[in-house]
Short mmCIF file of C-alpha atoms and ligand atoms in Angstrom, two decimals:
data_model
loop_
_atom_site.label_atom_id
_atom_site.label_comp_id
_atom_site.label_asym_id
_atom_site.label_seq_id
_atom_site.Cartn_x
_atom_site.Cartn_y
_atom_site.Cartn_z
CA UNK V 1 -11.80 34.17 -6.85
CA UNK V 2 -9.43 32.09 -4.86
CA UNK V 3 -7.23 33.50 -2.53
CA UNK V 4 -4.64 30.94 -2.73
CA UNK V 5 -3.22 28.36 -5.11
CA UNK V 6 -1.61 25.19 -3.62
CA UNK V 7 0.53 23.27 -5.90
CA UNK V 8 0.85 19.48 -4.73
CA UNK V 9 3.19 17.08 -6.64
CA UNK V 10 2.26 13.36 -5.56
CA UNK V 11 4.99 10.69 -5.64
CA UNK V 12 4.35 7.11 -6.82
CA UNK V 13 6.66 4.54 -7.48
CA UNK V 14 5.60 0.97 -6.83
CA UNK V 15 2.58 -1.07 -6.77
CA UNK V 16 1.35 -0.60 -3.33
CA UNK V 17 1.51 3.17 -4.00
CA UNK V 18 -0.97 3.60 -6.50
CA UNK V 19 -4.21 2.84 -4.39
CA UNK V 20 -2.98 5.39 -1.93
CA UNK V 21 -2.26 8.14 -4.28
CA UNK V 22 -5.44 7.30 -6.18
CA UNK V 23 -7.45 8.12 -2.97
CA UNK V 24 -5.74 11.58 -2.84
CA UNK V 25 -6.29 12.37 -6.35
CA UNK V 26 -9.80 11.74 -6.08
CA UNK V 27 -10.30 14.02 -2.79
CA UNK V 28 -8.47 16.86 -4.42
CA UNK V 29 -10.47 16.60 -7.68
CA UNK V 30 -13.76 16.82 -5.14
CA UNK V 31 -12.35 19.60 -3.29
CA UNK V 32 -11.56 21.57 -6.29
CA UNK V 33 -15.03 20.67 -7.86
CA UNK V 34 -16.92 21.68 -4.96
CA UNK V 35 -17.94 25.34 -4.55
CA UNK V 36 -18.06 24.96 -0.79
CA UNK V 37 -16.05 23.14 1.65
CA UNK V 38 -19.02 21.48 2.82
CA UNK V 39 -19.28 19.99 -0.63
CA UNK V 40 -16.52 17.47 -0.06
CA UNK V 41 -17.33 16.88 3.53
CA UNK V 42 -20.90 16.02 3.41
CA UNK V 43 -22.82 16.43 6.47
CA UNK V 44 -20.79 19.45 7.59
CA UNK V 45 -22.52 22.78 7.06
CA UNK V 46 -20.06 25.71 6.39
CA UNK V 47 -20.80 29.06 5.13
CA UNK V 48 -17.49 30.27 3.67
CA UNK V 49 -16.42 29.63 0.06
CA UNK V 50 -13.59 27.66 -0.56
CA UNK V 51 -10.48 29.97 -0.76
CA UNK V 52 -7.72 27.55 -2.02
CA UNK V 53 -7.26 25.83 -5.48
CA UNK V 54 -5.12 23.08 -5.70
CA UNK V 55 -3.08 22.12 -8.84
CA UNK V 56 -2.22 18.28 -8.44
CA UNK V 57 0.52 16.63 -10.51
CA UNK V 58 1.51 13.21 -10.20
CA UNK V 59 5.51 12.17 -10.74
CA UNK V 60 5.92 8.36 -11.45
CA UNK V 61 9.57 7.21 -10.42
CA UNK V 62 9.40 3.99 -12.45
CA UNK V 63 10.27 1.83 -9.66
CA UNK V 64 7.64 -0.44 -10.92
CA UNK V 65 7.37 -0.45 -14.62
CA UNK V 66 5.81 -3.88 -16.01
CA UNK V 67 2.39 -3.56 -17.43
CA UNK V 68 0.69 -5.87 -14.80
CA UNK V 69 2.79 -4.01 -11.92
CA UNK V 70 2.19 -0.38 -12.80
CA UNK V 71 -0.09 0.43 -15.70
CA UNK V 72 -3.26 -1.71 -15.02
CA UNK V 73 -3.22 -0.14 -11.66
CA UNK V 74 -3.46 3.48 -13.34
CA UNK V 75 -6.22 2.21 -15.56
CA UNK V 76 -8.17 0.56 -12.65
CA UNK V 77 -7.84 3.07 -10.31
CA UNK V 78 -8.68 5.87 -12.88
CA UNK V 79 -5.54 7.86 -12.03
CA UNK V 80 -4.54 10.17 -15.01
CA UNK V 81 -1.26 9.66 -16.79
CA UNK V 82 1.45 10.69 -14.60
CA UNK V 83 2.82 14.40 -15.67
CA UNK V 84 6.52 13.05 -14.85
CA UNK V 85 7.89 9.75 -15.41
CA UNK V 86 11.45 9.27 -14.10
CA UNK V 87 11.89 5.66 -15.50
CA UNK V 88 14.34 4.72 -12.99
CA UNK V 89 13.51 0.91 -13.23
CA UNK V 90 15.10 -1.60 -10.98
CA UNK V 91 18.73 -1.81 -9.42
CA UNK V 92 20.42 -1.89 -6.14
CA UNK V 93 18.75 0.03 -3.30
CA UNK V 94 21.66 2.65 -3.65
CA UNK V 95 21.18 2.60 -7.42
CA UNK V 96 17.63 2.72 -7.36
CA UNK V 97 17.36 5.53 -4.49
CA UNK V 98 20.32 7.65 -6.03
CA UNK V 99 18.56 7.56 -9.46
CA UNK V 100 15.35 8.59 -8.16
CA UNK V 101 16.93 11.49 -6.29
CA UNK V 102 18.94 12.83 -9.28
CA UNK V 103 15.94 12.82 -11.64
CA UNK V 104 13.39 13.96 -9.09
CA UNK V 105 15.68 17.01 -8.30
CA UNK V 106 15.29 18.05 -12.13
CA UNK V 107 11.39 18.07 -11.68
CA UNK V 108 11.48 19.81 -8.45
CA UNK V 109 13.85 22.61 -9.76
CA UNK V 110 11.78 22.96 -12.76
CA UNK V 111 8.27 22.82 -10.86
CA UNK V 112 8.76 24.46 -7.61
CA UNK V 113 5.86 22.56 -6.00
CA UNK V 114 4.52 24.23 -2.79
CA UNK V 115 4.28 20.68 -1.36
CA UNK V 116 5.16 16.97 -2.11
CA UNK V 117 3.12 14.02 -1.11
CA UNK V 118 4.74 10.60 -0.48
CA UNK V 119 3.04 7.64 0.67
CA UNK V 120 4.12 4.11 1.98
CA UNK V 121 7.42 2.88 2.38
CA UNK V 122 9.17 2.19 -0.74
CA UNK V 123 12.49 3.34 -2.08
CA UNK V 124 10.72 6.21 -3.96
CA UNK V 125 9.16 7.38 -0.79
CA UNK V 126 12.65 8.14 1.01
CA UNK V 127 14.42 9.20 -2.17
CA UNK V 128 11.78 11.82 -2.92
CA UNK V 129 11.28 13.11 0.56
CA UNK V 130 14.93 13.83 1.08
CA UNK V 131 15.36 15.34 -2.45
CA UNK V 132 12.32 17.70 -1.50
CA UNK V 133 13.55 18.50 2.04
CA UNK V 134 17.13 19.56 0.86
CA UNK V 135 15.49 21.97 -1.61
CA UNK V 136 13.43 23.42 1.20
CA UNK V 137 10.08 22.16 -0.24
CA UNK V 138 7.61 20.99 2.10
CA UNK V 139 6.59 17.35 2.53
CA UNK V 140 3.80 15.11 3.51
CA UNK V 141 4.06 11.43 4.26
CA UNK V 142 0.71 9.36 3.87
CA UNK V 143 0.97 6.44 6.22
CA UNK V 144 3.44 7.67 8.64
CA UNK V 145 4.30 6.30 11.93
CA UNK V 146 4.11 2.50 11.22
CA UNK V 147 7.03 0.42 12.94
CA UNK V 148 8.06 -3.17 12.55
CA UNK V 149 11.09 -2.46 14.40
CA UNK V 150 13.17 -4.80 12.30
CA UNK V 151 15.67 -2.68 10.70
CA UNK V 152 16.82 -5.57 8.50
CA UNK V 153 13.56 -4.58 6.23
CA UNK V 154 14.48 -1.94 3.78
CA UNK V 155 10.87 -0.30 4.19
CA UNK V 156 11.77 0.24 7.99
CA UNK V 157 14.49 2.43 7.06
CA UNK V 158 12.43 4.07 4.38
CA UNK V 159 9.81 4.67 7.11
CA UNK V 160 12.11 6.12 9.91
CA UNK V 161 13.83 8.44 7.76
CA UNK V 162 10.86 9.57 5.94
CA UNK V 163 9.13 10.51 9.24
CA UNK V 164 12.13 12.46 10.55
CA UNK V 165 12.06 14.87 7.57
CA UNK V 166 8.41 15.13 6.62
CA UNK V 167 6.47 18.36 7.59
CA UNK V 168 2.99 16.69 7.82
CA UNK V 169 2.60 12.70 9.11
CA UNK V 170 -0.70 11.43 8.28
CA UNK V 171 -1.12 8.34 10.39
CA UNK V 172 -3.50 5.33 9.79
CA UNK V 173 -3.69 4.07 13.24
CA UNK V 174 -2.84 4.74 16.91
CA UNK V 175 0.21 2.77 16.91
CA UNK V 176 1.57 5.27 14.34
CA UNK V 177 0.97 8.34 16.47
CA UNK V 178 2.49 6.44 19.60
CA UNK V 179 5.66 5.50 17.69
CA UNK V 180 6.15 9.27 16.12
CA UNK V 181 5.74 10.72 19.45
CA UNK V 182 8.26 8.36 21.06
CA UNK V 183 10.65 9.47 18.23
CA UNK V 184 10.28 12.70 19.45
CA UNK V 185 8.22 14.18 16.37
CA UNK V 186 6.17 17.40 17.09
CA UNK V 187 2.51 16.42 17.85
CA UNK V 188 1.52 19.36 15.74
CA UNK V 189 2.78 17.66 12.53
CA UNK V 190 0.85 14.42 13.42
CA UNK V 191 -2.70 13.80 12.11
CA UNK V 192 -4.52 10.43 12.59
CA UNK V 193 -6.71 10.71 9.67
CA UNK V 194 -7.20 7.08 8.74
CA UNK V 195 -6.36 4.81 5.71
CA UNK V 196 -6.33 5.99 2.07
CA UNK V 197 -5.73 2.39 1.19
CA UNK V 198 -9.21 1.53 2.72
CA UNK V 199 -10.51 4.78 0.84
CA UNK V 200 -9.80 3.09 -2.42
CA UNK V 201 -10.88 -0.21 -1.26
CA UNK V 202 -14.26 1.12 -0.38
CA UNK V 203 -14.58 2.91 -3.47
CA UNK V 204 -13.71 0.00 -5.94
CA UNK V 205 -15.60 -2.67 -3.93
CA UNK V 206 -18.85 -2.29 -6.16
CA UNK V 207 -16.46 -2.75 -9.28
CA UNK V 208 -14.82 -5.94 -7.62
CA UNK V 209 -18.03 -7.40 -7.04
CA UNK V 210 -18.76 -7.66 -10.58
CA UNK V 211 -15.64 -8.91 -11.43
CA UNK V 212 -15.27 -12.34 -13.51
CA UNK V 213 -12.22 -13.49 -11.84
CA UNK V 214 -13.43 -16.12 -9.90
CA UNK V 215 -14.98 -17.70 -12.83
CA UNK V 216 -12.00 -17.26 -15.11
CA UNK V 217 -9.83 -18.93 -12.51
CA UNK V 218 -12.63 -21.56 -11.74
CA UNK V 219 -12.68 -20.77 -8.08
CA UNK V 220 -15.55 -21.13 -5.87
CA UNK V 221 -16.16 -18.37 -3.07
CA UNK V 222 -14.69 -19.20 0.23
CA UNK V 223 -13.24 -22.41 -1.37
CA UNK V 224 -9.51 -21.15 -1.89
CA UNK V 225 -6.59 -19.83 -0.34
CA UNK V 226 -4.98 -16.75 -1.97
CA UNK V 227 -1.33 -16.13 -1.66
CA UNK V 228 1.24 -13.23 -2.10
CA UNK V 229 4.97 -13.13 -1.14
CA UNK V 230 7.49 -11.10 -2.19
CA UNK V 231 9.55 -10.15 0.96
CA UNK V 232 13.23 -10.54 0.28
CA UNK V 233 13.69 -12.49 3.72
CA UNK V 234 10.93 -14.79 2.15
CA UNK V 235 11.90 -15.34 -1.49
CA UNK V 236 15.47 -14.55 -2.02
CA UNK V 237 16.97 -17.60 -0.29
CA UNK V 238 16.59 -20.43 -2.49
CA UNK V 239 16.35 -22.76 0.61
CA UNK V 240 13.66 -20.64 2.35
CA UNK V 241 11.70 -20.45 -0.96
CA UNK V 242 11.38 -24.35 -1.74
CA UNK V 243 10.42 -24.83 1.76
CA UNK V 244 7.58 -22.32 1.31
CA UNK V 245 6.46 -23.56 -2.03
CA UNK V 246 6.40 -27.12 -0.26
CA UNK V 247 4.27 -25.75 2.48
CA UNK V 248 1.90 -24.19 0.04
CA UNK V 249 1.79 -27.59 -1.91
CA UNK V 250 0.82 -29.09 1.46
CA UNK V 251 -2.15 -26.46 2.14
CA UNK V 252 -3.17 -27.07 -1.62
CA UNK V 253 -4.27 -30.62 -0.61
CA UNK V 254 -6.87 -29.16 1.68
CA UNK V 255 -8.06 -26.27 -0.43
CA UNK V 256 -7.06 -24.97 -4.09
CA UNK V 257 -4.20 -22.40 -3.70
CA UNK V 258 -3.94 -19.51 -5.96
CA UNK V 259 -0.57 -17.50 -5.95
CA UNK V 260 -0.18 -14.55 -8.29
CA UNK V 261 3.23 -14.41 -8.46
CA UNK V 262 5.39 -10.85 -7.96
CA UNK V 263 8.20 -10.53 -10.45
CA UNK V 264 10.76 -10.80 -7.92
CA UNK V 265 9.24 -14.03 -6.72
CA UNK V 266 8.90 -15.58 -10.06
CA UNK V 267 12.47 -14.75 -10.96
CA UNK V 268 13.76 -16.89 -7.88
CA UNK V 269 11.17 -19.45 -8.57
CA UNK V 270 12.27 -20.04 -12.02
CA UNK V 271 15.92 -20.18 -10.57
CA UNK V 272 15.00 -22.95 -8.15
CA UNK V 273 16.87 -26.14 -9.08
CA UNK V 274 14.09 -28.16 -7.71
CA UNK V 275 10.31 -27.13 -7.61
CA UNK V 276 8.37 -29.57 -5.14
CA UNK V 277 6.66 -32.22 -7.15
CA UNK V 278 3.58 -33.07 -5.04
CA UNK V 279 1.91 -29.65 -5.30
CA UNK V 280 -1.53 -30.42 -4.92
CA UNK V 281 -4.11 -28.01 -6.39
CA UNK V 282 -1.55 -24.73 -6.40
CA UNK V 283 -1.95 -22.31 -9.15
CA UNK V 284 0.83 -19.95 -9.97
CA UNK V 285 -0.32 -16.86 -12.01
CA UNK V 286 0.97 -13.43 -13.28
CA UNK V 287 0.50 -10.50 -10.95
CA UNK V 288 -3.25 -9.66 -10.91
CA UNK V 289 -4.89 -5.96 -11.45
CA UNK V 290 -6.46 -4.19 -8.42
CA UNK V 291 -10.26 -4.73 -9.04
CA UNK V 292 -9.52 -8.53 -9.65
CA UNK V 293 -7.55 -8.75 -6.97
CA UNK V 294 -9.93 -7.17 -4.52
CA UNK V 295 -12.32 -9.45 -5.68
CA UNK V 296 -9.98 -12.58 -4.97
CA UNK V 297 -9.36 -11.32 -1.37
CA UNK V 298 -13.11 -10.62 -0.81
CA UNK V 299 -14.15 -14.27 -1.56
CA UNK V 300 -10.97 -16.21 -0.34
CA UNK V 301 -11.46 -18.62 2.57
CA UNK V 302 -8.16 -17.64 3.94
CA UNK V 303 -5.12 -15.25 2.61
CA UNK V 304 -1.69 -15.98 3.26
CA UNK V 305 0.82 -13.05 2.64
CA UNK V 306 4.10 -11.26 3.43
CA UNK V 307 2.58 -7.93 2.15
CA UNK V 308 1.67 -4.83 4.10
CA UNK V 309 -1.35 -3.48 2.32
CA UNK V 310 -3.19 -6.83 2.30
CA UNK V 311 -2.97 -7.25 5.90
CA UNK V 312 -5.19 -3.93 6.06
CA UNK V 313 -7.39 -5.14 3.35
CA UNK V 314 -8.33 -8.42 4.55
CA UNK V 315 -8.95 -6.78 8.18
CA UNK V 316 -11.44 -4.40 6.49
CA UNK V 317 -13.11 -7.05 4.65
CA UNK V 318 -13.16 -9.64 7.61
CA UNK V 319 -11.21 -12.13 5.77
CA UNK V 320 -8.67 -14.40 7.73
CA UNK V 321 -5.15 -13.75 7.01
CA UNK V 322 -2.00 -15.47 7.98
CA UNK V 323 1.13 -13.17 7.62
CA UNK V 324 4.35 -14.93 6.94
CA UNK V 325 6.63 -12.50 8.91
CA UNK V 326 7.71 -12.29 12.48
CA UNK V 327 6.49 -8.64 12.99
CA UNK V 328 4.16 -6.49 11.59
CA UNK V 329 4.06 -2.50 11.15
CA UNK V 330 0.44 -2.91 11.24
CA UNK V 331 -0.50 -4.22 14.84
CA UNK V 332 -4.23 -2.89 14.56
CA UNK V 333 -4.62 -5.66 11.95
CA UNK V 334 -3.57 -8.37 14.68
CA UNK V 335 -4.93 -6.65 17.93
CA UNK V 336 -8.44 -5.78 16.30
CA UNK V 337 -8.62 -7.17 12.85
CA UNK V 338 -8.43 -10.79 11.39
CA UNK V 339 -4.71 -10.89 11.05
CA UNK V 340 -2.88 -13.92 12.55
CA UNK V 341 0.90 -13.37 12.72
CA UNK V 342 2.48 -16.73 12.58
CA UNK V 343 5.93 -15.97 11.88
CA UNK V 344 8.13 -17.83 9.34
CA UNK V 345 7.72 -21.07 11.04
CA UNK V 346 6.26 -23.12 8.35
CA UNK V 347 4.94 -25.90 10.58
CA UNK V 348 3.09 -23.08 12.54
CA UNK V 349 1.57 -21.61 9.11
CA UNK V 350 0.38 -24.95 7.70
CA UNK V 351 -1.22 -25.69 11.39
CA UNK V 352 -2.95 -22.11 11.36
CA UNK V 353 -4.13 -22.79 7.94
CA UNK V 354 -5.42 -25.85 8.65
CA UNK V 355 -7.46 -24.68 11.67
CA UNK V 356 -8.81 -21.66 9.78
CA UNK V 357 -10.03 -24.09 6.85
CA UNK V 358 -11.60 -26.18 9.36
CA UNK V 359 -13.49 -23.32 10.60
CA UNK V 360 -11.56 -21.84 13.56
CA UNK V 361 -11.69 -18.16 12.68
CA UNK V 362 -10.60 -15.09 14.44
CA UNK V 363 -13.39 -12.37 14.98
CA UNK V 364 -12.07 -8.70 14.00
CA UNK V 365 -13.83 -5.28 13.43
CA UNK V 366 -12.96 -2.67 11.33
CA UNK V 367 -10.28 -0.19 13.00
CA UNK V 368 -11.07 3.38 13.76
CA UNK V 369 -11.33 5.98 10.85
CA UNK V 370 -11.15 3.26 8.27
CA UNK V 371 -14.28 4.82 6.82
CA UNK V 372 -13.46 6.09 3.39
CA UNK V 373 -12.57 9.67 4.35
CA UNK V 374 -8.88 9.73 5.19
CA UNK V 375 -8.03 11.24 1.97
CA UNK V 376 -10.96 14.09 2.46
CA UNK V 377 -9.29 14.62 5.83
CA UNK V 378 -5.82 15.02 4.70
CA UNK V 379 -6.84 17.55 1.91
CA UNK V 380 -8.82 19.40 4.61
CA UNK V 381 -5.53 19.50 6.74
CA UNK V 382 -3.55 20.66 3.85
CA UNK V 383 -5.96 23.57 3.03
CA UNK V 384 -7.54 24.45 6.27
CA UNK V 385 -5.12 23.06 8.87
CA UNK V 386 -7.68 20.77 10.36
CA UNK V 387 -10.87 18.98 9.63
CA UNK V 388 -12.79 19.55 12.74
C1 UD1 X 401 8.98 -2.88 -3.65
C2 UD1 X 401 8.91 -2.21 -2.25
C3 UD1 X 401 8.33 -3.07 -1.09
C4 UD1 X 401 6.90 -2.93 -1.63
C5 UD1 X 401 6.97 -3.83 -3.00
C6 UD1 X 401 5.49 -4.19 -3.70
C7 UD1 X 401 11.08 -1.03 -1.64
C8 UD1 X 401 12.23 -1.43 -1.15
N1 UD1 X 401 10.43 -2.33 -1.63
O1 UD1 X 401 9.67 -4.41 -3.18
O2 UD1 X 401 8.15 -2.11 -0.05
O3 UD1 X 401 6.22 -3.76 -0.82
O4 UD1 X 401 7.63 -2.98 -4.00
O5 UD1 X 401 5.49 -4.60 -5.04
O6 UD1 X 401 10.94 -0.10 -2.22
N2 UD1 X 401 10.38 -5.78 -10.92
C9 UD1 X 401 9.79 -6.29 -12.34
N3 UD1 X 401 8.77 -5.52 -12.85
C10 UD1 X 401 8.62 -4.41 -12.14
C11 UD1 X 401 8.97 -4.09 -10.86
C12 UD1 X 401 9.99 -4.98 -10.42
O7 UD1 X 401 10.40 -7.23 -12.90
O8 UD1 X 401 7.46 -3.79 -12.54
C13 UD1 X 401 11.46 -6.78 -10.30
C14 UD1 X 401 12.83 -6.10 -10.36
O9 UD1 X 401 13.46 -6.09 -11.77
C15 UD1 X 401 13.36 -6.57 -9.33
C16 UD1 X 401 12.33 -7.06 -8.44
O10 UD1 X 401 11.04 -7.13 -9.10
O11 UD1 X 401 14.09 -7.93 -9.64
C17 UD1 X 401 12.05 -6.31 -7.08
O12 UD1 X 401 11.70 -4.95 -7.39
P1 UD1 X 401 12.14 -3.78 -6.55
O13 UD1 X 401 11.27 -2.51 -6.86
O14 UD1 X 401 13.26 -3.57 -6.33
O15 UD1 X 401 11.45 -4.38 -5.31
P2 UD1 X 401 10.07 -5.04 -4.48
O16 UD1 X 401 10.52 -6.26 -4.17
O17 UD1 X 401 8.99 -4.95 -5.73
#
C-alpha cells in the first residue's frame, strides 16, 4: 500500500511545451511502474519500497491548436490525450492570458491537485502559475531561471513572473541558478536537474534516425540549411521580414535552404507586398512534426533560428546554429555549445553562414546534466525531496 498519493496536473499550451511535458510524463509512468525507487534510477540500489503513488493529468490550454502545431506532437511524443482542454486559441496577450486563467481556475477548483507543473515561458506558463498560486496550490516550473534580460520579449516577462511564484524551480543550466539567486529566490527551492527537452531528444533520436523526411524533401545529409523564425521582433515588421527573406535567398545560393514556417510567420509572409524574387533554392514548408524535425536538425549543415529550444537541440547534437537574436536566455549553448549568437544584423548572419558552410565550425560539448535523466530527477525531488 502507498502511504501517499500525489496528484500532479501538468500544463501544456504551445508547441515547445509538448516535448518537455512528455519527458515528465514518461518519468512519472516509470516511477509508478517500478516497485522500488531503484527501478527508475538505474544503478542506485535502495532497500525501501516506493511510498508515493502519483496521479498525473494533463491540461492543454489550446494556445496552439493547429494539427501541425499540436496534435502531431501528441502523437509523435506518445502523450495521452489531455484530460482537460481549455480551447483558448489566439488573441492579444491579455486576452489569451486572461482566458487561460478563467478556464484553468475552473479546472483547479474541481480537481484540487496537489501540484501544478508548468514548463517553459509561454503565456500558458504564467497564466496557470498565477491561477494556481492564488488558489494556494503549489507549482513547479520546469526550465526555470533562464533570462535574456530583454523585457521587450513577452517570454522574458513570463519567465520572471513565473519564477517569483513557483515553489519548485527546476533549472537546465548554471546560469539559471545564478539568475534566480540574484533575484532573491530561496536556494532551497532551486534544483539544477538538467534539461527535459534533451530527455525527449535522446528518447526519440532512434526514431528520428529512421525518418524518411530527407528523402521526401530531396535533401542530402550535411548539404542543407534548416531555418525557423517566429519571434515577433523578427517577423512582425514587414520591412525586417522582407530583408530576412532576402538574406535567406542569398544563403540559398550557397546551399539549399529548408524553412518550415510557423503560422505567425506564414501569415506575415503572405501579407508581404513584395517577396524577394531571386530566392535561389529556398524551400518553404508547413510546420514539421517532432520526429521528422529532429531528423532535419541532426543532418543539417547549419541551422538558422530564433527559437529557444532549437539552440539547445543543436548544441546537444553538435550541429552549427546561428541564432538571429541580440541575446539568448540559454548562454550555455554559446559558451559551451555550437551556437553562434550573431544578432539581427543580416550582413553578419550571411557572413557567418558562409563561413560555417565553408567549413569554419565551432567546437562544442554537451552541457552538464544534459544526459536524458532530468525528468527522473524532477520526479525524485517531488516524491523524495532530492535525487542524491
Ligand atoms: C508562442 C510563444 C513562444 C513560443 C512559440 C513557439 C508566447 C508569448 N509565445 O509564440 O514563446 O516560442 O509559441 O511556437 O506564449 N497560430 C496558428 N495556429 C496555432 C498557433 C498559433 O495559426 O496552432 C497563429 C495565431 O493565430 C497567431 C500566431 O500564430 O496569429 C501566434 O501564435 P501565439 O500562440 O500567439 O504565439 P507564438 O508566436 O506561436
